[in-house]
CSV table of C-alpha atoms and ligand atoms in Angstrom, one decimal:
chain,number,residue,atom,x,y,z
A,28,MET,CA,-8.5,-0.9,38.2
A,29,ILE,CA,-6.8,-2.8,35.4
A,30,THR,CA,-6.6,-6.6,35.3
A,31,ILE,CA,-4.9,-8.4,32.5
A,32,ASP,CA,-5.2,-12.1,32.5
A,33,LYS,CA,-3.3,-14.6,30.3
A,34,VAL,CA,-3.5,-12.3,27.2
A,35,SER,CA,-2.0,-13.7,24.1
A,36,LYS,CA,-1.9,-11.9,20.7
A,37,HIS,CA,-0.5,-12.9,17.3
A,38,TYR,CA,-0.2,-11.4,13.9
A,39,GLY,CA,-0.5,-14.5,11.6
A,40,SER,CA,2.0,-16.9,12.8
A,41,PHE,CA,4.0,-14.2,14.6
A,42,GLN,CA,3.3,-14.2,18.5
A,43,VAL,CA,3.5,-10.7,19.8
A,44,LEU,CA,2.1,-11.4,23.3
A,45,THR,CA,2.2,-14.7,25.2
A,46,ASP,CA,0.3,-15.2,28.3
A,47,CYS,CA,0.6,-11.8,29.9
A,48,SER,CA,-1.0,-11.2,33.2
A,49,THR,CA,-0.7,-8.5,35.6
A,50,ARG,CA,-2.9,-6.0,37.7
A,51,VAL,CA,-2.8,-2.3,38.3
A,52,ALA,CA,-4.6,-1.2,41.5
A,53,LYS,CA,-6.3,1.9,41.9
A,54,GLY,CA,-3.8,4.9,42.5
A,55,GLU,CA,-1.0,2.5,41.6
A,56,VAL,CA,1.9,3.6,39.1
A,57,VAL,CA,3.2,0.7,37.0
A,58,VAL,CA,6.2,1.2,34.8
A,59,VAL,CA,6.6,-1.2,31.8
A,60,CYS,CA,10.1,-1.6,30.2
A,61,GLY,CA,11.9,-3.9,27.9
A,62,PRO,CA,13.8,-4.0,24.7
A,63,SER,CA,12.4,-2.6,21.5
A,64,GLY,CA,9.9,-4.9,19.9
A,65,SER,CA,9.0,-6.9,23.1
A,66,GLY,CA,5.5,-6.1,22.8
A,67,LYS,CA,5.1,-3.1,25.2
A,68,SER,CA,3.1,-0.8,23.0
A,69,THR,CA,0.9,-3.8,21.8
A,70,LEU,CA,0.1,-4.8,25.5
A,71,ILE,CA,-0.8,-1.1,26.5
A,72,LYS,CA,-2.9,-0.7,23.4
A,73,CYS,CA,-4.8,-3.8,24.4
A,74,VAL,CA,-5.9,-2.3,27.5
A,75,ASN,CA,-8.1,0.2,25.9
A,76,GLY,CA,-9.0,-1.9,23.1
A,77,LEU,CA,-7.0,-0.1,20.3
A,78,GLU,CA,-5.3,-3.5,19.6
A,79,PRO,CA,-7.5,-6.6,19.5
A,80,PHE,CA,-6.2,-9.8,21.2
A,81,GLN,CA,-7.0,-13.4,20.5
A,82,SER,CA,-7.1,-15.0,24.0
A,83,GLY,CA,-7.2,-14.0,27.6
A,84,THR,CA,-9.3,-11.2,29.2
A,85,ILE,CA,-8.6,-7.6,30.1
A,86,HIS,CA,-10.9,-5.8,32.6
A,87,VAL,CA,-10.8,-2.0,33.2
A,88,ASP,CA,-12.8,-0.8,36.2
A,89,GLY,CA,-14.7,-4.2,36.0
A,90,ILE,CA,-15.5,-3.9,32.2
A,91,SER,CA,-14.3,-6.6,29.9
A,92,VAL,CA,-12.4,-4.9,27.0
A,93,GLY,CA,-12.3,-8.0,24.7
A,94,ASP,CA,-16.2,-8.6,25.1
A,95,PRO,CA,-17.8,-7.7,21.7
A,96,LYS,CA,-20.8,-6.3,23.7
A,97,THR,CA,-18.7,-3.8,25.3
A,98,ASN,CA,-19.0,-0.2,24.2
A,99,LEU,CA,-15.5,0.4,23.4
A,100,PRO,CA,-15.6,4.2,22.6
A,101,LYS,CA,-17.4,4.7,25.9
A,102,LEU,CA,-14.7,2.8,27.8
A,103,ARG,CA,-11.9,4.5,26.0
A,104,SER,CA,-13.4,7.9,26.9
A,105,ARG,CA,-12.6,7.1,30.5
A,106,VAL,CA,-9.1,5.9,29.9
A,107,GLY,CA,-6.5,8.5,29.0
A,108,MET,CA,-3.8,7.6,26.6
A,109,VAL,CA,-0.5,9.5,25.7
A,110,PHE,CA,1.4,8.4,22.6
A,111,GLN,CA,5.1,8.5,21.7
A,112,HIS,CA,4.5,11.0,18.8
A,113,PHE,CA,1.9,13.2,20.6
A,114,GLU,CA,-0.7,12.8,17.9
A,115,LEU,CA,-2.2,16.2,18.6
A,116,PHE,CA,-4.7,17.1,15.8
A,117,PRO,CA,-2.7,19.5,13.6
A,118,HIS,CA,-5.6,21.1,12.0
A,119,MET,CA,-7.1,22.4,15.4
A,120,SER,CA,-5.8,25.1,17.7
A,121,ILE,CA,-4.5,23.9,21.1
A,122,THR,CA,-7.9,24.9,22.7
A,123,GLU,CA,-9.8,23.0,20.1
A,124,ASN,CA,-7.5,19.9,20.7
A,125,LEU,CA,-8.5,20.1,24.3
A,126,THR,CA,-12.3,20.6,23.8
A,127,ILE,CA,-13.3,18.6,20.9
A,128,ALA,CA,-13.6,15.2,22.6
A,129,GLN,CA,-15.2,16.8,25.7
A,130,GLU,CA,-18.0,18.4,23.4
A,131,LYS,CA,-18.4,15.6,20.9
A,132,VAL,CA,-17.9,12.5,23.2
A,133,LEU,CA,-18.9,13.7,26.6
A,134,GLY,CA,-21.5,16.2,25.5
A,135,ARG,CA,-20.2,19.1,27.5
A,136,SER,CA,-21.0,22.6,26.4
A,137,LYS,CA,-18.6,24.8,24.7
A,138,GLU,CA,-18.0,26.9,27.7
A,139,GLU,CA,-17.6,24.0,30.1
A,140,ALA,CA,-15.1,22.3,27.8
A,141,ARG,CA,-13.2,25.5,27.4
A,142,ALA,CA,-12.9,26.3,31.0
A,143,LYS,CA,-11.8,22.8,31.7
A,144,GLY,CA,-9.4,22.9,28.8
A,145,VAL,CA,-7.8,26.3,29.8
A,146,GLY,CA,-7.5,25.1,33.4
A,147,LEU,CA,-5.6,22.1,32.4
A,148,LEU,CA,-3.5,24.0,30.0
A,149,ASP,CA,-2.6,26.3,32.9
A,150,ARG,CA,-1.7,23.4,34.9
A,151,VAL,CA,0.9,22.2,32.4
A,152,GLY,CA,2.2,25.6,32.1
A,153,LEU,CA,1.0,26.4,28.5
A,154,LYS,CA,-1.9,28.7,29.1
A,155,ALA,CA,-0.2,31.5,26.9
A,156,HIS,CA,-0.2,29.0,23.9
A,157,ALA,CA,-4.0,28.5,23.9
A,158,ASP,CA,-4.5,29.9,20.5
A,159,LYS,CA,-1.5,28.4,18.7
A,160,PHE,CA,-1.5,25.3,16.5
A,161,PRO,CA,0.5,22.1,17.4
A,162,GLY,CA,3.0,22.8,14.7
A,163,GLN,CA,4.1,26.0,16.4
A,164,LEU,CA,5.0,24.2,19.8
A,165,SER,CA,8.2,22.3,20.7
A,166,GLY,CA,7.8,18.4,21.1
A,167,GLY,CA,8.0,18.8,24.9
A,168,GLN,CA,5.1,21.4,24.8
A,169,GLN,CA,3.1,19.4,22.4
A,170,GLN,CA,3.3,16.3,24.7
A,171,ARG,CA,2.3,18.4,27.7
A,172,VAL,CA,-0.7,19.4,25.6
A,173,ALA,CA,-1.4,15.7,24.8
A,174,ILE,CA,-1.3,14.9,28.4
A,175,ALA,CA,-3.8,17.8,29.3
A,176,ARG,CA,-6.1,16.6,26.3
A,177,ALA,CA,-6.2,13.2,28.0
A,178,LEU,CA,-6.9,14.7,31.4
A,179,SER,CA,-9.7,16.8,29.9
A,180,MET,CA,-11.9,13.8,29.8
A,181,ASP,CA,-11.5,13.1,33.6
A,182,PRO,CA,-10.0,9.6,33.0
A,183,ILE,CA,-10.1,7.0,35.8
A,184,CYS,CA,-6.6,5.9,34.7
A,185,MET,CA,-4.0,6.9,32.3
A,186,LEU,CA,-1.9,4.9,29.8
A,187,PHE,CA,1.5,6.3,28.5
A,188,ASP,CA,3.3,4.8,25.5
A,189,GLU,CA,7.0,6.0,25.7
A,190,PRO,CA,5.8,9.6,26.2
A,191,THR,CA,9.4,11.0,26.2
A,192,SER,CA,11.3,8.8,23.7
A,193,ALA,CA,10.6,11.1,20.7
A,194,LEU,CA,11.7,14.2,22.6
A,195,ASP,CA,15.0,16.1,22.5
A,196,PRO,CA,16.8,15.4,25.8
A,197,GLU,CA,16.3,19.0,27.2
A,198,MET,CA,12.6,18.5,26.9
A,199,ILE,CA,12.2,15.2,28.7
A,200,ASN,CA,12.1,16.8,32.1
A,201,GLU,CA,9.3,19.1,31.5
A,202,VAL,CA,7.1,16.2,30.4
A,203,LEU,CA,8.3,13.9,33.3
A,204,ASP,CA,7.6,16.6,35.9
A,205,VAL,CA,3.9,16.7,34.7
A,206,MET,CA,3.8,13.0,35.0
A,207,VAL,CA,5.3,12.9,38.4
A,208,GLU,CA,2.9,15.4,39.6
A,209,LEU,CA,0.1,13.4,38.3
A,210,ALA,CA,1.4,10.2,40.0
A,211,GLN,CA,1.7,12.0,43.2
A,212,GLU,CA,-1.9,13.2,43.0
A,213,GLY,CA,-2.9,9.6,43.0
A,214,MET,CA,-3.8,8.9,39.3
A,215,THR,CA,-3.7,5.2,38.4
A,216,MET,CA,-0.9,5.0,35.7
A,217,MET,CA,0.6,2.4,33.3
A,218,CYS,CA,3.6,3.8,31.7
A,219,VAL,CA,5.8,2.3,29.1
A,220,THR,CA,9.0,4.1,29.6
A,221,HIS,CA,12.7,3.7,29.8
A,222,GLU,CA,13.1,6.7,32.2
A,223,MET,CA,14.3,4.8,35.2
A,224,GLY,CA,14.6,8.0,37.2
A,225,PHE,CA,10.8,8.4,36.8
A,226,ALA,CA,10.4,4.8,37.8
A,227,ARG,CA,12.4,5.2,40.9
A,228,LYS,CA,10.7,8.4,41.9
A,229,VAL,CA,7.0,7.3,41.7
A,230,ALA,CA,6.5,3.7,40.3
A,231,ASN,CA,5.0,1.2,42.8
A,232,ARG,CA,5.9,-1.7,40.5
A,233,VAL,CA,8.1,-2.3,37.4
A,234,ILE,CA,7.1,-4.7,34.6
A,235,PHE,CA,9.9,-6.0,32.4
A,236,MET,CA,8.8,-7.5,29.0
A,237,ASP,CA,10.8,-9.6,26.7
A,238,ARG,CA,9.8,-11.3,23.4
A,239,GLY,CA,6.1,-10.8,24.2
A,240,ARG,CA,6.3,-12.3,27.7
A,241,ILE,CA,6.1,-10.4,31.1
A,242,VAL,CA,9.4,-11.7,32.6
A,243,GLU,CA,9.4,-9.6,35.7
A,244,ASP,CA,6.7,-8.0,37.6
A,245,ASP,CA,7.9,-6.8,40.9
A,246,THR,CA,7.9,-4.0,43.3
A,247,LYS,CA,10.2,-1.2,42.3
A,248,GLU,CA,12.5,-1.8,45.2
A,249,ALA,CA,12.9,-5.5,44.3
A,250,PHE,CA,13.3,-4.8,40.7
A,251,PHE,CA,16.1,-2.3,40.9
A,252,ALA,CA,17.9,-4.1,43.9
A,253,ASN,CA,17.9,-7.4,42.2
A,254,PRO,CA,16.3,-8.2,39.0
A,255,ARG,CA,15.7,-12.0,38.8
A,256,SER,CA,16.1,-12.7,35.0
A,257,GLU,CA,19.4,-12.3,33.2
A,258,ARG,CA,17.7,-10.2,30.4
A,259,ALA,CA,16.4,-7.7,32.8
A,260,GLN,CA,19.9,-7.4,34.4
A,261,GLN,CA,21.4,-6.8,31.0
A,262,PHE,CA,18.7,-4.5,30.0
A,263,LEU,CA,19.2,-2.4,33.3
A,264,ALA,CA,22.9,-2.3,32.9
A,265,LYS,CA,22.6,-1.1,29.5
A,266,ILE,CA,20.0,1.6,30.4
A,267,LEU,CA,21.7,2.9,33.5
A,268,GLN,CA,24.8,3.5,31.6
A,269,HIS,CA,23.2,6.4,29.7
B,13,MET,CA,-2.6,29.7,-48.1
B,14,ASN,CA,-4.3,33.1,-47.9
B,15,TYR,CA,-6.9,33.0,-45.1
B,16,GLU,CA,-8.6,36.2,-44.1
B,17,PHE,CA,-9.5,36.2,-40.6
B,18,ASP,CA,-12.8,37.9,-39.8
B,19,TRP,CA,-13.6,38.3,-36.2
B,20,SER,CA,-16.8,40.4,-36.6
B,21,SER,CA,-19.2,37.7,-35.8
B,22,ILE,CA,-17.9,37.2,-32.2
B,23,PRO,CA,-19.2,40.5,-30.4
B,24,GLY,CA,-22.8,39.9,-31.5
B,25,ALA,CA,-22.6,36.2,-30.4
B,26,LEU,CA,-21.3,37.0,-26.9
B,27,PRO,CA,-24.6,36.6,-25.2
B,28,PHE,CA,-25.2,33.3,-26.8
B,29,LEU,CA,-21.6,32.1,-26.0
B,30,TRP,CA,-22.1,33.2,-22.4
B,31,GLU,CA,-25.3,31.0,-22.2
B,32,GLY,CA,-23.0,28.2,-23.4
B,33,MET,CA,-20.5,29.0,-20.7
B,34,LYS,CA,-23.0,28.8,-18.1
B,35,VAL,CA,-23.9,25.3,-19.2
B,36,SER,CA,-20.4,24.4,-19.1
B,37,LEU,CA,-19.9,25.8,-15.6
B,38,GLU,CA,-23.1,24.3,-14.2
B,39,ILE,CA,-22.1,20.8,-15.4
B,40,THR,CA,-18.5,21.3,-14.0
B,41,VAL,CA,-19.8,22.7,-10.6
B,42,THR,CA,-22.5,19.8,-10.2
B,43,ALA,CA,-20.0,17.1,-11.2
B,44,VAL,CA,-17.3,18.5,-8.7
B,45,ILE,CA,-19.7,18.8,-5.7
B,46,VAL,CA,-21.4,15.4,-6.4
B,47,GLY,CA,-18.2,13.9,-7.3
B,48,ILE,CA,-16.6,14.9,-4.0
B,49,VAL,CA,-19.5,13.9,-1.9
B,50,TRP,CA,-20.1,10.5,-3.6
B,51,GLY,CA,-16.3,10.0,-4.1
B,52,THR,CA,-15.8,10.5,-0.3
B,53,LEU,CA,-18.4,7.9,0.3
B,54,LEU,CA,-17.0,5.4,-2.2
B,55,ALA,CA,-13.6,6.0,-0.6
B,56,LEU,CA,-14.8,5.4,2.8
B,57,MET,CA,-16.5,2.2,1.6
B,58,ARG,CA,-13.5,1.0,-0.1
B,59,LEU,CA,-11.2,1.6,3.1
B,60,GLY,CA,-14.0,0.3,5.5
B,61,THR,CA,-14.3,-3.2,7.0
B,62,ILE,CA,-17.6,-4.0,5.4
B,63,LYS,CA,-16.6,-6.3,2.7
B,64,PRO,CA,-19.6,-6.1,0.3
B,65,LEU,CA,-19.5,-2.3,0.4
B,66,ALA,CA,-15.6,-2.4,-0.4
B,67,TRP,CA,-16.1,-4.7,-3.3
B,68,PHE,CA,-18.8,-2.6,-4.6
B,69,ALA,CA,-16.8,0.6,-4.4
B,70,ALA,CA,-13.7,-1.1,-5.9
B,71,GLY,CA,-16.0,-2.3,-8.8
B,72,TYR,CA,-17.5,1.1,-9.3
B,73,VAL,CA,-14.2,2.9,-9.5
B,74,ASN,CA,-12.6,0.3,-11.9
B,75,LEU,CA,-15.4,0.2,-14.1
B,76,PHE,CA,-15.7,4.0,-14.7
B,77,ARG,CA,-11.9,4.3,-14.9
B,78,ALA,CA,-11.8,1.7,-17.6
B,79,ILE,CA,-14.5,3.3,-20.0
B,80,PRO,CA,-13.9,6.3,-22.0
B,81,LEU,CA,-15.8,9.4,-20.8
B,82,VAL,CA,-17.4,10.0,-24.2
B,83,MET,CA,-19.1,6.6,-24.0
B,84,VAL,CA,-20.5,7.0,-20.5
B,85,LEU,CA,-21.9,10.4,-21.7
B,86,LEU,CA,-23.6,8.7,-24.8
B,87,TRP,CA,-25.1,6.0,-22.5
B,88,PHE,CA,-26.6,8.6,-20.3
B,89,PHE,CA,-27.9,10.7,-23.2
B,90,LEU,CA,-29.6,7.6,-24.4
B,91,ILE,CA,-30.7,6.0,-21.1
B,92,VAL,CA,-31.3,8.8,-18.5
B,93,PRO,CA,-33.8,10.6,-20.6
B,94,GLN,CA,-35.9,7.5,-21.0
B,95,LEU,CA,-35.8,6.8,-17.4
B,96,LEU,CA,-36.5,10.3,-16.2
B,97,LYS,CA,-39.4,10.6,-18.6
B,98,GLY,CA,-40.7,7.3,-17.5
B,99,PHE,CA,-40.4,7.7,-13.8
B,100,LEU,CA,-41.5,11.4,-13.5
B,101,ASN,CA,-44.2,11.2,-16.3
B,102,LEU,CA,-42.5,14.1,-18.0
B,103,ASP,CA,-43.7,15.4,-21.4
B,104,PRO,CA,-41.7,13.4,-24.0
B,105,ASN,CA,-40.5,16.6,-25.4
B,106,THR,CA,-38.9,18.0,-22.2
B,107,ASP,CA,-35.2,18.5,-22.7
B,108,VAL,CA,-33.4,16.4,-20.0
B,109,ARG,CA,-30.0,16.6,-21.9
B,110,LEU,CA,-28.5,18.9,-19.4
B,111,THR,CA,-29.6,16.8,-16.5
B,112,SER,CA,-28.1,13.6,-18.3
B,113,ALA,CA,-25.0,15.4,-18.8
B,114,MET,CA,-24.7,16.3,-15.1
B,115,VAL,CA,-25.6,12.9,-13.9
B,116,GLY,CA,-23.1,11.3,-16.4
B,117,PHE,CA,-20.3,13.5,-15.4
B,118,ALA,CA,-21.0,13.3,-11.8
B,119,LEU,CA,-21.0,9.6,-11.8
B,120,PHE,CA,-17.9,9.3,-13.8
B,121,GLU,CA,-15.9,11.9,-12.0
B,122,SER,CA,-16.8,10.2,-8.7
B,123,ALA,CA,-14.6,7.4,-9.6
B,124,TYR,CA,-11.6,9.7,-10.1
B,125,TYR,CA,-12.4,11.8,-7.0
B,126,SER,CA,-12.7,8.7,-4.9
B,127,GLU,CA,-9.2,7.6,-5.8
B,128,ILE,CA,-7.8,11.1,-4.9
B,129,ILE,CA,-9.7,11.1,-1.7
B,130,ARG,CA,-8.7,7.5,-0.7
B,131,ALA,CA,-5.1,8.5,-1.2
B,132,GLY,CA,-5.8,11.6,0.9
B,133,ILE,CA,-7.3,9.6,3.7
B,134,GLN,CA,-4.4,7.3,3.6
B,135,SER,CA,-1.9,10.1,3.9
B,136,VAL,CA,-3.2,10.9,7.3
B,137,PRO,CA,-0.9,9.0,9.8
B,138,LYS,CA,-2.6,6.0,11.5
B,139,GLY,CA,-1.7,7.5,14.9
B,140,GLN,CA,-4.4,10.2,14.4
B,141,VAL,CA,-7.2,7.6,14.3
B,142,SER,CA,-5.6,6.0,17.3
B,143,ALA,CA,-5.6,9.2,19.1
B,144,ALA,CA,-9.1,10.0,18.3
B,145,SER,CA,-10.3,6.5,19.1
B,146,ALA,CA,-8.4,6.7,22.5
B,147,LEU,CA,-10.4,9.8,23.3
B,148,GLY,CA,-13.6,7.9,22.9
B,149,MET,CA,-14.6,9.0,19.4
B,150,THR,CA,-16.4,6.5,17.3
B,151,TYR,CA,-14.9,5.5,13.8
B,152,ALA,CA,-17.3,7.8,12.2
B,153,GLN,CA,-16.4,10.8,14.5
B,154,ALA,CA,-12.7,10.2,14.0
B,155,MET,CA,-13.3,10.2,10.2
B,156,ARG,CA,-15.4,13.4,10.2
B,157,LEU,CA,-13.5,15.5,12.8
B,158,VAL,CA,-10.0,14.3,12.5
B,159,VAL,CA,-9.1,12.5,9.3
B,160,LEU,CA,-11.1,13.9,6.6
B,161,PRO,CA,-10.4,17.5,7.4
B,162,GLN,CA,-6.7,16.8,7.2
B,163,ALA,CA,-7.0,14.7,4.2
B,164,PHE,CA,-9.1,17.5,2.2
B,165,ARG,CA,-6.5,20.0,3.3
B,166,ASN,CA,-3.7,17.9,1.7
B,167,MET,CA,-6.0,17.3,-1.4
B,168,VAL,CA,-7.1,20.7,-2.4
B,169,PRO,CA,-4.6,21.1,-5.2
B,170,LEU,CA,-5.3,17.7,-6.6
B,171,LEU,CA,-9.1,18.2,-6.4
B,172,LEU,CA,-8.8,21.6,-8.1
B,173,THR,CA,-6.6,20.1,-10.8
B,174,GLN,CA,-9.2,17.4,-11.4
B,175,ALA,CA,-11.8,20.3,-11.7
B,176,ILE,CA,-9.8,22.0,-14.5
B,177,VAL,CA,-9.8,18.7,-16.4
B,178,LEU,CA,-13.3,18.2,-15.8
B,179,PHE,CA,-14.1,21.7,-17.1
B,180,GLN,CA,-12.3,21.0,-20.2
B,181,ASP,CA,-14.0,17.7,-20.6
B,182,THR,CA,-17.4,19.2,-20.5
B,183,SER,CA,-16.8,20.1,-24.2
B,184,LEU,CA,-17.5,16.4,-24.8
B,185,VAL,CA,-21.2,17.1,-24.5
B,186,TYR,CA,-21.2,18.2,-28.0
B,187,VAL,CA,-22.1,14.5,-28.8
B,188,SER,CA,-25.6,15.4,-27.5
B,189,ALA,CA,-25.8,18.6,-29.4
B,190,LEU,CA,-26.2,20.3,-26.1
B,191,ALA,CA,-24.9,23.9,-26.4
B,192,ASP,CA,-22.1,24.2,-23.9
B,193,PHE,CA,-19.5,26.8,-24.4
B,194,PHE,CA,-17.8,24.7,-27.1
B,195,GLY,CA,-21.0,23.7,-28.6
B,196,ALA,CA,-22.1,27.3,-28.6
B,197,ALA,CA,-19.0,28.5,-30.3
B,198,TYR,CA,-19.2,25.8,-32.9
B,199,LYS,CA,-22.8,26.7,-33.7
B,200,VAL,CA,-22.0,30.3,-34.2
B,201,GLY,CA,-19.0,29.5,-36.4
B,202,ASP,CA,-21.0,27.0,-38.5
B,203,ARG,CA,-23.8,29.6,-38.9
B,204,ASP,CA,-21.6,32.4,-39.9
B,205,GLY,CA,-19.0,30.3,-41.9
B,206,ARG,CA,-16.3,31.4,-39.3
B,207,LEU,CA,-15.6,28.2,-37.7
B,208,VAL,CA,-11.9,28.8,-37.5
B,209,GLU,CA,-12.2,32.1,-35.7
B,210,LEU,CA,-14.7,30.8,-33.2
B,211,LEU,CA,-12.8,27.8,-32.4
B,212,LEU,CA,-9.7,29.9,-32.0
B,213,PHE,CA,-11.6,32.2,-29.7
B,214,ALA,CA,-13.1,29.3,-27.6
B,215,GLY,CA,-9.6,27.7,-27.4
B,216,ALA,CA,-8.1,30.9,-26.1
B,217,VAL,CA,-11.0,31.3,-23.5
B,218,TYR,CA,-10.5,27.7,-22.4
B,219,PHE,CA,-6.8,28.4,-22.1
B,220,VAL,CA,-7.0,31.5,-20.1
B,221,LEU,CA,-9.5,30.1,-17.6
B,222,CYS,CA,-7.6,26.8,-17.1
B,223,PHE,CA,-4.2,28.2,-17.2
B,224,SER,CA,-5.1,30.9,-14.5
B,225,LEU,CA,-6.7,28.3,-12.4
B,226,SER,CA,-3.8,26.0,-12.6
B,227,GLN,CA,-1.5,28.9,-11.5
B,228,VAL,CA,-3.7,29.4,-8.5
B,229,VAL,CA,-3.2,25.7,-7.8
B,230,ARG,CA,0.6,26.0,-8.0
B,231,ARG,CA,0.6,29.0,-5.6
B,232,LEU,CA,-1.5,27.0,-3.2
B,233,GLN,CA,0.8,24.0,-3.5
B,234,LYS,CA,3.9,26.3,-2.8
B,235,ARG,CA,2.2,27.8,0.1
B,236,MET,CA,1.2,24.6,1.6
B,237,ALA,CA,4.7,23.2,1.2
B,238,THR,CA,6.1,26.0,3.3
B,239,VAL,CA,3.6,25.6,6.2
C,6,ADP,N1,0.6,-4.6,12.6
C,6,ADP,C1,1.6,-5.5,12.9
C,6,ADP,N2,1.8,-6.5,12.0
C,6,ADP,C2,2.7,-7.4,12.3
C,6,ADP,N3,3.7,-7.3,13.3
C,6,ADP,C3,3.5,-6.3,14.2
C,6,ADP,C4,2.6,-5.3,14.0
C,6,ADP,N4,2.7,-4.3,15.0
C,6,ADP,C5,3.8,-4.7,15.7
C,6,ADP,N5,4.2,-5.8,15.2
C,6,ADP,C6,5.4,-6.5,15.9
C,6,ADP,O1,5.0,-6.8,17.1
C,6,ADP,C7,6.2,-6.8,18.0
C,6,ADP,C8,6.0,-5.9,19.2
C,6,ADP,O2,5.7,-4.6,18.8
C,6,ADP,P1,5.5,-3.4,19.9
C,6,ADP,O3,4.3,-3.7,20.8
C,6,ADP,O4,5.4,-2.1,19.2
C,6,ADP,O5,6.8,-3.5,20.7
C,6,ADP,P2,7.6,-2.3,21.6
C,6,ADP,O6,6.6,-1.3,22.0
C,6,ADP,O7,7.9,-3.1,22.8
C,6,ADP,O8,8.7,-1.8,21.0
C,6,ADP,C9,7.4,-6.2,17.2
C,6,ADP,O9,8.2,-7.2,16.8
C,6,ADP,C10,6.6,-5.6,15.9
C,6,ADP,O10,7.4,-5.8,14.7
C,7,MG,MG1,6.7,0.7,21.4
């Protein structure tokens, strides 16, 4: 589904990504972790072309992301993305947040978009909030709306960039529950997260990044049992303390 | 000094003054609308990735912001009438001063509006564009549906304040002897030898209008701050 091959990226002389390669198969859940600044966000944003990269290739469903001839908006409309800070549109109601792209990008009718949006809102347990505005919801609720918004486009895979790290602790689980359910339904997912409980529960593989390199890419079992690199060992020890 | 105020020429002149007020308002409204539309386009050019357009917009804004308004207006009074008459084969006696004033103000104000709008666009967090793009929106859609509505909502007070300044500045059309509100007041005062009264009256009207509108802006700002 997602194939990342020898991707490198730099800002001026600063190397953000060096020779990153990995694959996410259909239905697979891959968790990406690593210290802050190691390039996780950058890598995941390269996957749907939100960040350009200078060398290497990325294919999503066989389509080359870096190819200038690729219709990026069209590709992105098929790849769901969830951000750390939710990024709901504050000037639109929750329902409009869920329908705008369906209507303007996919060309669905108002009724069809609305039906789909309300259904998804129900699924993330927020049907009662359809007419509110994002500012009236808690962080956890906003993030669940953001997941529903991404799902409204019927994505072939989902990208998550630290979806719970801006949340108060008591709200983390309501978001993780939605993500676990999604994973169990067979959604292809690439998740940047430090929630190791989530990784243990649903990940197939865990990728560990450090200073722009993928230093571990292993099955969940192997990663947790015995991380190969010292950096990953230290990182895990630190994270599991919390 | 013993000046005897005599306000008696004002009541009879009200219809004429109102005609002048209409001219002032027409110029203001036209310049605000054109200024916002053209200013938005300039701001988008300036922030966009097409270099020649960005240079053009930057040059335009810097040029108009570096020249006194009164000079721009004079140029337009001297040049636009000639052009219009030439292009449209108008009778040489057609009065195009109002049109020239509108064009001059609109082009001048666009430079100021574009700076307000550029700041407004930049005040919308980058993540909003990322989110819109991630949903498959094109750059134009992201701007139109996501960024500009938020930018304008943040900018309403500034845009209104600029409109108040613009309304006051319309009095500068006196350089073309066009009878806007100020010009009309001046004419009546001059005719009746009651310049002091008429100008005091005109000043009071400007003050009441602009002060009330600026109070509205303050209320708006307060309400927005609490949302
Ligand atoms: N626009 C940018 N210009 C320069 N450096 C950047 C830019 N964006 C990110 N970086 C740098 O790239 C590195 C990786 O960032 P990021 O991918 O956000 O890391 P992570 O998500 O793992 O915390 C960081 O050191 C960051 O400072
Ligand atoms: Mg990050």
